[in-house]
Amino acid sequence: MTQIASVSIARPLSEVADELGRSFSEYGFAVIRDHGIPADLIARAEAMSKAFFALPEEVKRSYILAGGGGARGYTPFGTEKAKDAQVHDLKEFWHVGRDLPSDHPLSEFMAPNIWPAEVDGFKETFEALYAAFEEAGGKVLRAIALHLELDENFFDATVQDGNSVMRLLRYPPLEGEEAKGAIRAAAHGDINTITLLLGAEEAGLELLKADGDWLAIDPPEGALVVNIGDMLDRLTNGRLVSTTHRVVNPHGEAAHRARYSMPFFLHFRPDYVIETLPSCVDETAPPPISSHDFLLQRLREINLA
């Protein structure tokens, strides 16, 4: 294979599963077209994300949840840094997660969402987008299951009521001292099961190939970029790879404007035990670990726990 797969999931999943699977095995990434997330919903969400980030700094900071590890609400510029990075990333973000009733057995793992009162329709729009992301992610996971020769619905129970998080991201224009030595998002792998990203059309997203070269990802407008996270890499014992990726600082005119994107980090249930699939077991298979314990371990490494 010479390039990342670009696949329509409006086609029968059985027809695209192996093309997707090969791309995830070689690159850890694929581009998903016809994903079913309505274009008008995406446009509305993008406008509301920009409206929130344009609010005064003190208003945004009123939505920081102390001790919450950034799981909900606002995380200011210069907080998160990639594992082993020396410099904080050039970004600010807002997190929307799953709302569970207080008597739900998994509610202890998921804090209630908070919503900015200053942006009309924010809650309704992002609840709808969260649900649409989840539906698209479920289709991708069904295709992955077919590729792995599992029951098509194998992943349904593993992610039901999972601790999935939608992130609204703003990378500010680059200027002054803070831009020196940092990049918008330093090289990192994602912790979760799969990540679905809207807003990768703006240049900057790159993945690290097995040969050590960086490959720029250039999806068509409105498409999703999907990548494998560490949890699925672990479940498959590296058969599907969680690839190191980064967002590099652009040059020229693009450096002087903000970049916005919306990744959805799809997670297993907190109580799901990540144990290597029987078809992927060999002497290098890692020991079983609950998805919640794995998440905490990794959040500590990136300064969010």
PDB file of C-alpha atoms in Angstrom:
ATOM      1  CA  MET A   1       0.000   0.000   0.000  1.00  0.00           C
ATOM      2  CA  THR A   2       1.358   3.401  -0.898  1.00  0.00           C
ATOM      3  CA  GLN A   3      -1.192   5.674   0.727  1.00  0.00           C
ATOM      4  CA  ILE A   4      -3.739   5.933   3.511  1.00  0.00           C
ATOM      5  CA  ALA A   5      -7.107   4.424   2.576  1.00  0.00           C
ATOM      6  CA  SER A   6      -9.940   6.819   1.793  1.00  0.00           C
ATOM      7  CA  VAL A   7     -13.157   4.875   2.229  1.00  0.00           C
ATOM      8  CA  SER A   8     -16.890   5.575   1.979  1.00  0.00           C
ATOM      9  CA  ILE A   9     -18.780   3.905   4.823  1.00  0.00           C
ATOM     10  CA  ALA A  10     -22.018   4.389   2.922  1.00  0.00           C
ATOM     11  CA  ARG A  11     -20.907   1.219   1.084  1.00  0.00           C
ATOM     12  CA  PRO A  12     -21.512  -2.210   2.648  1.00  0.00           C
ATOM     13  CA  LEU A  13     -18.956  -2.567   5.427  1.00  0.00           C
ATOM     14  CA  SER A  14     -17.982  -6.027   4.216  1.00  0.00           C
ATOM     15  CA  GLU A  15     -16.701  -4.396   0.995  1.00  0.00           C
ATOM     16  CA  VAL A  16     -14.461  -1.842   2.726  1.00  0.00           C
ATOM     17  CA  ALA A  17     -13.416  -3.655   5.922  1.00  0.00           C
ATOM     18  CA  ASP A  18     -10.157  -5.090   4.614  1.00  0.00           C
ATOM     19  CA  GLU A  19      -9.080  -1.895   2.845  1.00  0.00           C
ATOM     20  CA  LEU A  20      -9.669  -0.039   6.109  1.00  0.00           C
ATOM     21  CA  GLY A  21      -7.961  -2.754   8.143  1.00  0.00           C
ATOM     22  CA  ARG A  22      -4.862  -2.740   5.946  1.00  0.00           C
ATOM     23  CA  SER A  23      -4.596   1.037   6.270  1.00  0.00           C
ATOM     24  CA  PHE A  24      -4.929   0.788  10.058  1.00  0.00           C
ATOM     25  CA  SER A  25      -2.302  -1.978  10.130  1.00  0.00           C
ATOM     26  CA  GLU A  26       0.240  -0.056   8.068  1.00  0.00           C
ATOM     27  CA  TYR A  27      -0.431   3.571   8.973  1.00  0.00           C
ATOM     28  CA  GLY A  28      -2.800   3.511  11.953  1.00  0.00           C
ATOM     29  CA  PHE A  29      -4.922   6.024   9.998  1.00  0.00           C
ATOM     30  CA  ALA A  30      -7.674   6.120   7.378  1.00  0.00           C
ATOM     31  CA  VAL A  31      -9.904   8.780   5.827  1.00  0.00           C
ATOM     32  CA  ILE A  32     -13.653   8.139   6.131  1.00  0.00           C
ATOM     33  CA  ARG A  33     -16.068   9.674   3.620  1.00  0.00           C
ATOM     34  CA  ASP A  34     -19.894   9.599   3.710  1.00  0.00           C
ATOM     35  CA  HIS A  35     -19.735   9.199   7.486  1.00  0.00           C
ATOM     36  CA  GLY A  36     -23.301  10.361   8.082  1.00  0.00           C
ATOM     37  CA  ILE A  37     -22.585  13.370  10.324  1.00  0.00           C
ATOM     38  CA  PRO A  38     -24.785  16.109   8.795  1.00  0.00           C
ATOM     39  CA  ALA A  39     -22.877  18.969   7.182  1.00  0.00           C
ATOM     40  CA  ASP A  40     -25.206  21.581   8.697  1.00  0.00           C
ATOM     41  CA  LEU A  41     -24.594  20.179  12.186  1.00  0.00           C
ATOM     42  CA  ILE A  42     -20.823  20.337  11.614  1.00  0.00           C
ATOM     43  CA  ALA A  43     -21.082  23.944  10.382  1.00  0.00           C
ATOM     44  CA  ARG A  44     -23.196  24.949  13.388  1.00  0.00           C
ATOM     45  CA  ALA A  45     -20.772  23.259  15.784  1.00  0.00           C
ATOM     46  CA  GLU A  46     -17.763  24.950  14.185  1.00  0.00           C
ATOM     47  CA  ALA A  47     -19.425  28.364  14.513  1.00  0.00           C
ATOM     48  CA  MET A  48     -20.249  27.743  18.187  1.00  0.00           C
ATOM     49  CA  SER A  49     -16.750  26.504  18.935  1.00  0.00           C
ATOM     50  CA  LYS A  50     -15.316  29.721  17.471  1.00  0.00           C
ATOM     51  CA  ALA A  51     -17.867  31.792  19.432  1.00  0.00           C
ATOM     52  CA  PHE A  52     -16.829  30.131  22.695  1.00  0.00           C
ATOM     53  CA  PHE A  53     -13.091  30.586  22.129  1.00  0.00           C
ATOM     54  CA  ALA A  54     -13.684  34.249  21.238  1.00  0.00           C
ATOM     55  CA  LEU A  55     -15.102  34.905  24.723  1.00  0.00           C
ATOM     56  CA  PRO A  56     -13.003  36.958  27.159  1.00  0.00           C
ATOM     57  CA  GLU A  57     -10.270  35.001  28.929  1.00  0.00           C
ATOM     58  CA  GLU A  58     -11.852  35.422  32.373  1.00  0.00           C
ATOM     59  CA  VAL A  59     -15.168  34.021  31.092  1.00  0.00           C
ATOM     60  CA  LYS A  60     -13.477  30.950  29.588  1.00  0.00           C
ATOM     61  CA  ARG A  61     -11.446  30.417  32.754  1.00  0.00           C
ATOM     62  CA  SER A  62     -14.640  30.390  34.828  1.00  0.00           C
ATOM     63  CA  TYR A  63     -15.320  27.011  33.191  1.00  0.00           C
ATOM     64  CA  ILE A  64     -12.130  25.339  34.400  1.00  0.00           C
ATOM     65  CA  LEU A  65     -13.040  22.438  36.679  1.00  0.00           C
ATOM     66  CA  ALA A  66     -10.391  22.251  39.400  1.00  0.00           C
ATOM     67  CA  GLY A  67      -9.206  18.700  39.998  1.00  0.00           C
ATOM     68  CA  GLY A  68     -11.138  17.394  36.998  1.00  0.00           C
ATOM     69  CA  GLY A  69      -8.072  16.545  34.936  1.00  0.00           C
ATOM     70  CA  GLY A  70      -9.554  18.482  32.023  1.00  0.00           C
ATOM     71  CA  ALA A  71     -12.233  15.818  31.485  1.00  0.00           C
ATOM     72  CA  ARG A  72     -15.032  18.411  31.249  1.00  0.00           C
ATOM     73  CA  GLY A  73     -15.232  22.103  30.477  1.00  0.00           C
ATOM     74  CA  TYR A  74     -12.318  24.370  29.584  1.00  0.00           C
ATOM     75  CA  THR A  75      -8.577  23.667  29.555  1.00  0.00           C
ATOM     76  CA  PRO A  76      -6.522  26.817  28.928  1.00  0.00           C
ATOM     77  CA  PHE A  77      -3.643  27.422  26.594  1.00  0.00           C
ATOM     78  CA  GLY A  78      -0.365  25.858  27.736  1.00  0.00           C
ATOM     79  CA  THR A  79      -1.696  23.085  29.999  1.00  0.00           C
ATOM     80  CA  GLU A  80      -1.356  19.818  28.105  1.00  0.00           C
ATOM     81  CA  LYS A  81       1.958  18.464  26.886  1.00  0.00           C
ATOM     82  CA  ALA A  82       2.711  15.294  24.961  1.00  0.00           C
ATOM     83  CA  LYS A  83       4.328  12.378  26.793  1.00  0.00           C
ATOM     84  CA  ASP A  84       8.079  13.066  27.165  1.00  0.00           C
ATOM     85  CA  ALA A  85       7.745  16.550  25.597  1.00  0.00           C
ATOM     86  CA  GLN A  86       9.610  19.393  27.282  1.00  0.00           C
ATOM     87  CA  VAL A  87       7.258  22.164  26.150  1.00  0.00           C
ATOM     88  CA  HIS A  88       3.500  22.573  26.474  1.00  0.00           C
ATOM     89  CA  ASP A  89       1.361  22.417  23.336  1.00  0.00           C
ATOM     90  CA  LEU A  90       0.018  25.568  21.670  1.00  0.00           C
ATOM     91  CA  LYS A  91      -3.692  24.934  22.132  1.00  0.00           C
ATOM     92  CA  GLU A  92      -6.755  25.507  24.291  1.00  0.00           C
ATOM     93  CA  PHE A  93      -9.753  23.192  24.370  1.00  0.00           C
ATOM     94  CA  TRP A  94     -13.225  22.353  25.691  1.00  0.00           C
ATOM     95  CA  HIS A  95     -14.375  18.837  26.554  1.00  0.00           C
ATOM     96  CA  VAL A  96     -17.848  17.329  26.228  1.00  0.00           C
ATOM     97  CA  GLY A  97     -18.337  13.832  27.637  1.00  0.00           C
ATOM     98  CA  ARG A  98     -21.076  11.331  28.259  1.00  0.00           C
ATOM     99  CA  ASP A  99     -23.831  12.301  30.693  1.00  0.00           C
ATOM    100  CA  LEU A 100     -24.987   9.345  32.777  1.00  0.00           C
ATOM    101  CA  PRO A 101     -27.754   9.338  35.403  1.00  0.00           C
ATOM    102  CA  SER A 102     -26.368   9.401  38.945  1.00  0.00           C
ATOM    103  CA  ASP A 103     -27.636   5.868  39.661  1.00  0.00           C
ATOM    104  CA  HIS A 104     -25.854   4.392  36.603  1.00  0.00           C
ATOM    105  CA  PRO A 105     -23.197   1.810  37.593  1.00  0.00           C
ATOM    106  CA  LEU A 106     -20.535   3.696  35.602  1.00  0.00           C
ATOM    107  CA  SER A 107     -21.463   7.227  36.730  1.00  0.00           C
ATOM    108  CA  GLU A 108     -18.528   7.366  39.180  1.00  0.00           C
ATOM    109  CA  PHE A 109     -16.183   7.391  36.161  1.00  0.00           C
ATOM    110  CA  MET A 110     -17.861  10.266  34.312  1.00  0.00           C
ATOM    111  CA  ALA A 111     -18.398  13.754  35.655  1.00  0.00           C
ATOM    112  CA  PRO A 112     -21.508  15.668  34.536  1.00  0.00           C
ATOM    113  CA  ASN A 113     -21.014  18.016  31.607  1.00  0.00           C
ATOM    114  CA  ILE A 114     -20.933  21.752  32.115  1.00  0.00           C
ATOM    115  CA  TRP A 115     -22.141  24.168  29.450  1.00  0.00           C
ATOM    116  CA  PRO A 116     -21.229  27.792  28.687  1.00  0.00           C
ATOM    117  CA  ALA A 117     -24.244  30.033  29.236  1.00  0.00           C
ATOM    118  CA  GLU A 118     -22.793  32.663  26.889  1.00  0.00           C
ATOM    119  CA  VAL A 119     -23.271  30.689  23.630  1.00  0.00           C
ATOM    120  CA  ASP A 120     -26.907  30.036  22.694  1.00  0.00           C
ATOM    121  CA  GLY A 121     -27.672  26.482  21.573  1.00  0.00           C
ATOM    122  CA  PHE A 122     -24.232  25.167  22.597  1.00  0.00           C
ATOM    123  CA  LYS A 123     -25.558  22.277  24.699  1.00  0.00           C
ATOM    124  CA  GLU A 124     -28.106  21.072  22.125  1.00  0.00           C
ATOM    125  CA  THR A 125     -25.656  21.318  19.224  1.00  0.00           C
ATOM    126  CA  PHE A 126     -22.824  19.459  20.910  1.00  0.00           C
ATOM    127  CA  GLU A 127     -25.079  16.781  22.388  1.00  0.00           C
ATOM    128  CA  ALA A 128     -26.293  16.121  18.823  1.00  0.00           C
ATOM    129  CA  LEU A 129     -22.737  16.107  17.447  1.00  0.00           C
ATOM    130  CA  TYR A 130     -21.561  13.752  20.221  1.00  0.00           C
ATOM    131  CA  ALA A 131     -24.339  11.285  19.299  1.00  0.00           C
ATOM    132  CA  ALA A 132     -23.515  11.570  15.578  1.00  0.00           C
ATOM    133  CA  PHE A 133     -19.800  10.964  16.242  1.00  0.00           C
ATOM    134  CA  GLU A 134     -20.685   7.915  18.304  1.00  0.00           C
ATOM    135  CA  GLU A 135     -22.813   6.497  15.502  1.00  0.00           C
ATOM    136  CA  ALA A 136     -20.077   7.024  12.903  1.00  0.00           C
ATOM    137  CA  GLY A 137     -17.512   5.486  15.259  1.00  0.00           C
ATOM    138  CA  GLY A 138     -19.713   2.444  15.734  1.00  0.00           C
ATOM    139  CA  LYS A 139     -19.734   1.855  11.973  1.00  0.00           C
ATOM    140  CA  VAL A 140     -15.944   2.096  11.798  1.00  0.00           C
ATOM    141  CA  LEU A 141     -15.643  -0.383  14.679  1.00  0.00           C
ATOM    142  CA  ARG A 142     -17.987  -2.807  12.903  1.00  0.00           C
ATOM    143  CA  ALA A 143     -15.728  -2.641   9.838  1.00  0.00           C
ATOM    144  CA  ILE A 144     -12.678  -3.253  12.056  1.00  0.00           C
ATOM    145  CA  ALA A 145     -14.416  -6.246  13.645  1.00  0.00           C
ATOM    146  CA  LEU A 146     -15.040  -7.744  10.193  1.00  0.00           C
ATOM    147  CA  HIS A 147     -11.399  -7.207   9.260  1.00  0.00           C
ATOM    148  CA  LEU A 148     -10.312  -8.982  12.453  1.00  0.00           C
ATOM    149  CA  GLU A 149     -12.717 -11.860  11.620  1.00  0.00           C
ATOM    150  CA  LEU A 150     -14.789 -11.171  14.720  1.00  0.00           C
ATOM    151  CA  ASP A 151     -18.561 -10.929  14.909  1.00  0.00           C
ATOM    152  CA  GLU A 152     -19.516  -7.635  13.247  1.00  0.00           C
ATOM    153  CA  ASN A 153     -21.065  -6.390  16.499  1.00  0.00           C
ATOM    154  CA  PHE A 154     -18.156  -7.494  18.723  1.00  0.00           C
ATOM    155  CA  PHE A 155     -17.275  -3.938  19.791  1.00  0.00           C
ATOM    156  CA  ASP A 156     -20.852  -2.801  20.553  1.00  0.00           C
ATOM    157  CA  ALA A 157     -20.806  -4.023  24.158  1.00  0.00           C
ATOM    158  CA  THR A 158     -17.182  -2.939  24.730  1.00  0.00           C
ATOM    159  CA  VAL A 159     -17.956   0.733  24.032  1.00  0.00           C
ATOM    160  CA  GLN A 160     -21.548   0.958  25.311  1.00  0.00           C
ATOM    161  CA  ASP A 161     -21.597   3.806  27.874  1.00  0.00           C
ATOM    162  CA  GLY A 162     -17.868   4.225  27.268  1.00  0.00           C
ATOM    163  CA  ASN A 163     -15.957   7.216  28.568  1.00  0.00           C
ATOM    164  CA  SER A 164     -15.788   8.897  25.135  1.00  0.00           C
ATOM    165  CA  VAL A 165     -14.808  12.572  24.985  1.00  0.00           C
ATOM    166  CA  MET A 166     -15.371  15.180  22.275  1.00  0.00           C
ATOM    167  CA  ARG A 167     -12.763  17.942  22.204  1.00  0.00           C
ATOM    168  CA  LEU A 168     -13.246  21.388  20.677  1.00  0.00           C
ATOM    169  CA  LEU A 169      -9.762  22.639  19.865  1.00  0.00           C
ATOM    170  CA  ARG A 170      -8.303  26.014  19.061  1.00  0.00           C
ATOM    171  CA  TYR A 171      -4.677  26.449  18.083  1.00  0.00           C
ATOM    172  CA  PRO A 172      -4.027  30.210  18.241  1.00  0.00           C
ATOM    173  CA  PRO A 173      -2.141  32.192  15.600  1.00  0.00           C
ATOM    174  CA  LEU A 174       1.622  31.926  16.127  1.00  0.00           C
ATOM    175  CA  GLU A 175       3.351  34.997  17.442  1.00  0.00           C
ATOM    176  CA  GLY A 176       5.914  36.077  20.003  1.00  0.00           C
ATOM    177  CA  GLU A 177       8.019  34.100  22.430  1.00  0.00           C
ATOM    178  CA  GLU A 178       5.498  31.338  23.209  1.00  0.00           C
ATOM    179  CA  ALA A 179       5.845  29.906  19.708  1.00  0.00           C
ATOM    180  CA  LYS A 180       9.560  29.209  20.131  1.00  0.00           C
ATOM    181  CA  GLY A 181      10.380  25.559  20.666  1.00  0.00           C
ATOM    182  CA  ALA A 182       6.739  24.420  20.856  1.00  0.00           C
ATOM    183  CA  ILE A 183       4.509  23.049  18.137  1.00  0.00           C
ATOM    184  CA  ARG A 184       0.757  23.112  18.026  1.00  0.00           C
ATOM    185  CA  ALA A 185       0.530  19.488  19.171  1.00  0.00           C
ATOM    186  CA  ALA A 186       3.774  17.623  19.804  1.00  0.00           C
ATOM    187  CA  ALA A 187       4.294  14.070  18.555  1.00  0.00           C
ATOM    188  CA  HIS A 188       2.010  11.718  20.501  1.00  0.00           C
ATOM    189  CA  GLY A 189      -0.194   8.645  20.287  1.00  0.00           C
ATOM    190  CA  ASP A 190      -3.849   8.695  21.333  1.00  0.00           C
ATOM    191  CA  ILE A 191      -4.829   6.798  24.480  1.00  0.00           C
ATOM    192  CA  ASN A 192      -8.327   5.682  23.501  1.00  0.00           C
ATOM    193  CA  THR A 193      -9.878   3.060  21.192  1.00  0.00           C
ATOM    194  CA  ILE A 194     -10.277   5.063  17.969  1.00  0.00           C
ATOM    195  CA  THR A 195     -10.211   8.813  17.311  1.00  0.00           C
ATOM    196  CA  LEU A 196     -12.482  10.498  14.759  1.00  0.00           C
ATOM    197  CA  LEU A 197     -11.301  13.960  13.703  1.00  0.00           C
ATOM    198  CA  LEU A 198     -13.240  16.736  11.995  1.00  0.00           C
ATOM    199  CA  GLY A 199     -11.339  19.772  10.780  1.00  0.00           C
ATOM    200  CA  ALA A 200      -8.131  18.204   9.465  1.00  0.00           C
ATOM    201  CA  GLU A 201      -8.401  19.961   6.092  1.00  0.00           C
ATOM    202  CA  GLU A 202      -6.182  22.791   7.342  1.00  0.00           C
ATOM    203  CA  ALA A 203      -2.571  21.715   6.746  1.00  0.00           C
ATOM    204  CA  GLY A 204      -0.525  20.539   9.700  1.00  0.00           C
ATOM    205  CA  LEU A 205      -1.581  17.016  10.717  1.00  0.00           C
ATOM    206  CA  GLU A 206       1.221  14.492  10.093  1.00  0.00           C
ATOM    207  CA  LEU A 207       1.781  10.842  11.020  1.00  0.00           C
ATOM    208  CA  LEU A 208       5.080   9.054  11.616  1.00  0.00           C
ATOM    209  CA  LYS A 209       5.578   6.188   9.150  1.00  0.00           C
ATOM    210  CA  ALA A 210       7.382   2.965  10.025  1.00  0.00           C
ATOM    211  CA  ASP A 211      10.399   4.144   7.995  1.00  0.00           C
ATOM    212  CA  GLY A 212      10.773   7.223  10.212  1.00  0.00           C
ATOM    213  CA  ASP A 213       9.439   9.777   7.711  1.00  0.00           C
ATOM    214  CA  TRP A 214       6.517  12.105   8.471  1.00  0.00           C
ATOM    215  CA  LEU A 215       3.493  11.868   6.153  1.00  0.00           C
ATOM    216  CA  ALA A 216       1.079  14.793   5.812  1.00  0.00           C
ATOM    217  CA  ILE A 217      -2.619  13.891   5.921  1.00  0.00           C
ATOM    218  CA  ASP A 218      -4.744  15.817   3.434  1.00  0.00           C
ATOM    219  CA  PRO A 219      -8.402  14.719   3.619  1.00  0.00           C
ATOM    220  CA  PRO A 220     -11.166  16.078   1.392  1.00  0.00           C
ATOM    221  CA  GLU A 221     -13.354  18.738   2.974  1.00  0.00           C
ATOM    222  CA  GLY A 222     -15.910  17.321   5.417  1.00  0.00           C
ATOM    223  CA  ALA A 223     -14.270  13.894   5.667  1.00  0.00           C
ATOM    224  CA  LEU A 224     -13.257  12.289   8.953  1.00  0.00           C
ATOM    225  CA  VAL A 225      -9.692  11.291   9.703  1.00  0.00           C
ATOM    226  CA  VAL A 226      -9.791   8.171  11.889  1.00  0.00           C
ATOM    227  CA  ASN A 227      -6.854   6.733  13.779  1.00  0.00           C
ATOM    228  CA  ILE A 228      -6.225   3.776  16.053  1.00  0.00           C
ATOM    229  CA  GLY A 229      -5.632   4.541  19.740  1.00  0.00           C
ATOM    230  CA  ASP A 230      -3.397   2.766  22.223  1.00  0.00           C
ATOM    231  CA  MET A 231      -6.280   0.745  23.686  1.00  0.00           C
ATOM    232  CA  LEU A 232      -7.111  -0.912  20.362  1.00  0.00           C
ATOM    233  CA  ASP A 233      -3.411  -1.353  19.582  1.00  0.00           C
ATOM    234  CA  ARG A 234      -3.095  -3.171  22.921  1.00  0.00           C
ATOM    235  CA  LEU A 235      -6.217  -5.291  22.316  1.00  0.00           C
ATOM    236  CA  THR A 236      -4.815  -6.429  18.948  1.00  0.00           C
ATOM    237  CA  ASN A 237      -1.220  -6.729  20.240  1.00  0.00           C
ATOM    238  CA  GLY A 238      -0.026  -4.218  17.658  1.00  0.00           C
ATOM    239  CA  ARG A 239      -1.830  -5.710  14.665  1.00  0.00           C
ATOM    240  CA  LEU A 240      -3.675  -2.391  14.345  1.00  0.00           C
ATOM    241  CA  VAL A 241      -1.164   0.335  15.168  1.00  0.00           C
ATOM    242  CA  SER A 242      -1.518   3.439  17.293  1.00  0.00           C
ATOM    243  CA  THR A 243       0.694   5.735  15.270  1.00  0.00           C
ATOM    244  CA  THR A 244       2.625   8.715  16.556  1.00  0.00           C
ATOM    245  CA  HIS A 245       1.249  11.909  15.018  1.00  0.00           C
ATOM    246  CA  ARG A 246       1.581  15.663  15.459  1.00  0.00           C
ATOM    247  CA  VAL A 247       0.201  19.008  14.347  1.00  0.00           C
ATOM    248  CA  VAL A 248       3.037  21.122  12.998  1.00  0.00           C
ATOM    249  CA  ASN A 249       3.251  24.877  12.866  1.00  0.00           C
ATOM    250  CA  PRO A 250       2.289  26.118   9.415  1.00  0.00           C
ATOM    251  CA  HIS A 251       4.377  28.566   7.423  1.00  0.00           C
ATOM    252  CA  GLY A 252       3.407  31.757   5.663  1.00  0.00           C
ATOM    253  CA  GLU A 253      -0.075  33.216   5.947  1.00  0.00           C
ATOM    254  CA  ALA A 254      -1.536  30.136   7.700  1.00  0.00           C
ATOM    255  CA  ALA A 255       0.739  30.745  10.703  1.00  0.00           C
ATOM    256  CA  HIS A 256      -1.110  33.981  11.420  1.00  0.00           C
ATOM    257  CA  ARG A 257      -4.592  32.502  11.722  1.00  0.00           C
ATOM    258  CA  ALA A 258      -6.055  30.173  14.314  1.00  0.00           C
ATOM    259  CA  ARG A 259      -6.655  26.518  13.540  1.00  0.00           C
ATOM    260  CA  TYR A 260      -9.822  24.793  14.816  1.00  0.00           C
ATOM    261  CA  SER A 261     -10.665  21.106  14.917  1.00  0.00           C
ATOM    262  CA  MET A 262     -12.983  18.661  16.704  1.00  0.00           C
ATOM    263  CA  PRO A 263     -11.618  15.221  17.609  1.00  0.00           C
ATOM    264  CA  PHE A 264     -13.861  12.580  19.189  1.00  0.00           C
ATOM    265  CA  PHE A 265     -11.926  10.172  21.402  1.00  0.00           C
ATOM    266  CA  LEU A 266     -14.006   7.000  21.409  1.00  0.00           C
ATOM    267  CA  HIS A 267     -13.343   4.908  24.521  1.00  0.00           C
ATOM    268  CA  PHE A 268     -14.102   1.449  25.810  1.00  0.00           C
ATOM    269  CA  ARG A 269     -16.305   1.189  28.895  1.00  0.00           C
ATOM    270  CA  PRO A 270     -14.258   1.981  32.035  1.00  0.00           C
ATOM    271  CA  ASP A 271     -14.838  -1.569  33.329  1.00  0.00           C
ATOM    272  CA  TYR A 272     -13.878  -3.289  30.059  1.00  0.00           C
ATOM    273  CA  VAL A 273     -10.751  -5.383  30.486  1.00  0.00           C
ATOM    274  CA  ILE A 274      -8.339  -4.935  27.582  1.00  0.00           C
ATOM    275  CA  GLU A 275      -7.064  -8.466  27.045  1.00  0.00           C
ATOM    276  CA  THR A 276      -5.326  -9.444  23.801  1.00  0.00           C
ATOM    277  CA  LEU A 277      -7.725 -11.017  21.292  1.00  0.00           C
ATOM    278  CA  PRO A 278      -7.107 -14.784  20.958  1.00  0.00           C
ATOM    279  CA  SER A 279      -6.230 -14.377  17.257  1.00  0.00           C
ATOM    280  CA  CYS A 280      -3.536 -11.800  18.126  1.00  0.00           C
ATOM    281  CA  VAL A 281      -1.833 -13.533  21.073  1.00  0.00           C
ATOM    282  CA  ASP A 282       1.891 -14.267  20.973  1.00  0.00           C
ATOM    283  CA  GLU A 283       4.736 -14.158  23.497  1.00  0.00           C
ATOM    284  CA  THR A 284       4.792 -10.333  23.369  1.00  0.00           C
ATOM    285  CA  ALA A 285       1.116  -9.914  24.344  1.00  0.00           C
ATOM    286  CA  PRO A 286       0.706  -7.394  27.206  1.00  0.00           C
ATOM    287  CA  PRO A 287      -1.081  -8.338  30.452  1.00  0.00           C
ATOM    288  CA  PRO A 288      -4.798  -7.543  30.818  1.00  0.00           C
ATOM    289  CA  ILE A 289      -5.711  -4.134  32.257  1.00  0.00           C
ATOM    290  CA  SER A 290      -9.041  -2.362  32.712  1.00  0.00           C
ATOM    291  CA  SER A 291      -9.609   0.503  30.319  1.00  0.00           C
ATOM    292  CA  HIS A 292     -10.039   2.902  33.272  1.00  0.00           C
ATOM    293  CA  ASP A 293      -6.704   1.953  34.848  1.00  0.00           C
ATOM    294  CA  PHE A 294      -4.984   2.258  31.479  1.00  0.00           C
ATOM    295  CA  LEU A 295      -6.519   5.712  30.949  1.00  0.00           C
ATOM    296  CA  LEU A 296      -5.380   6.981  34.356  1.00  0.00           C
ATOM    297  CA  GLN A 297      -1.874   5.656  33.784  1.00  0.00           C
ATOM    298  CA  ARG A 298      -1.629   7.569  30.505  1.00  0.00           C
ATOM    299  CA  LEU A 299      -3.309  10.803  31.718  1.00  0.00           C
ATOM    300  CA  ARG A 300      -0.640  11.097  34.411  1.00  0.00           C
ATOM    301  CA  GLU A 301       1.993  10.927  31.672  1.00  0.00           C
ATOM    302  CA  ILE A 302       0.526  13.887  29.742  1.00  0.00           C
ATOM    303  CA  ASN A 303      -0.061  16.233  32.684  1.00  0.00           C
ATOM    304  CA  LEU A 304      -3.864  15.830  32.839  1.00  0.00           C
ATOM    305  CA  ALA A 305      -4.158  13.695  36.002  1.00  0.00           C
TER     306      ALA A 305
END
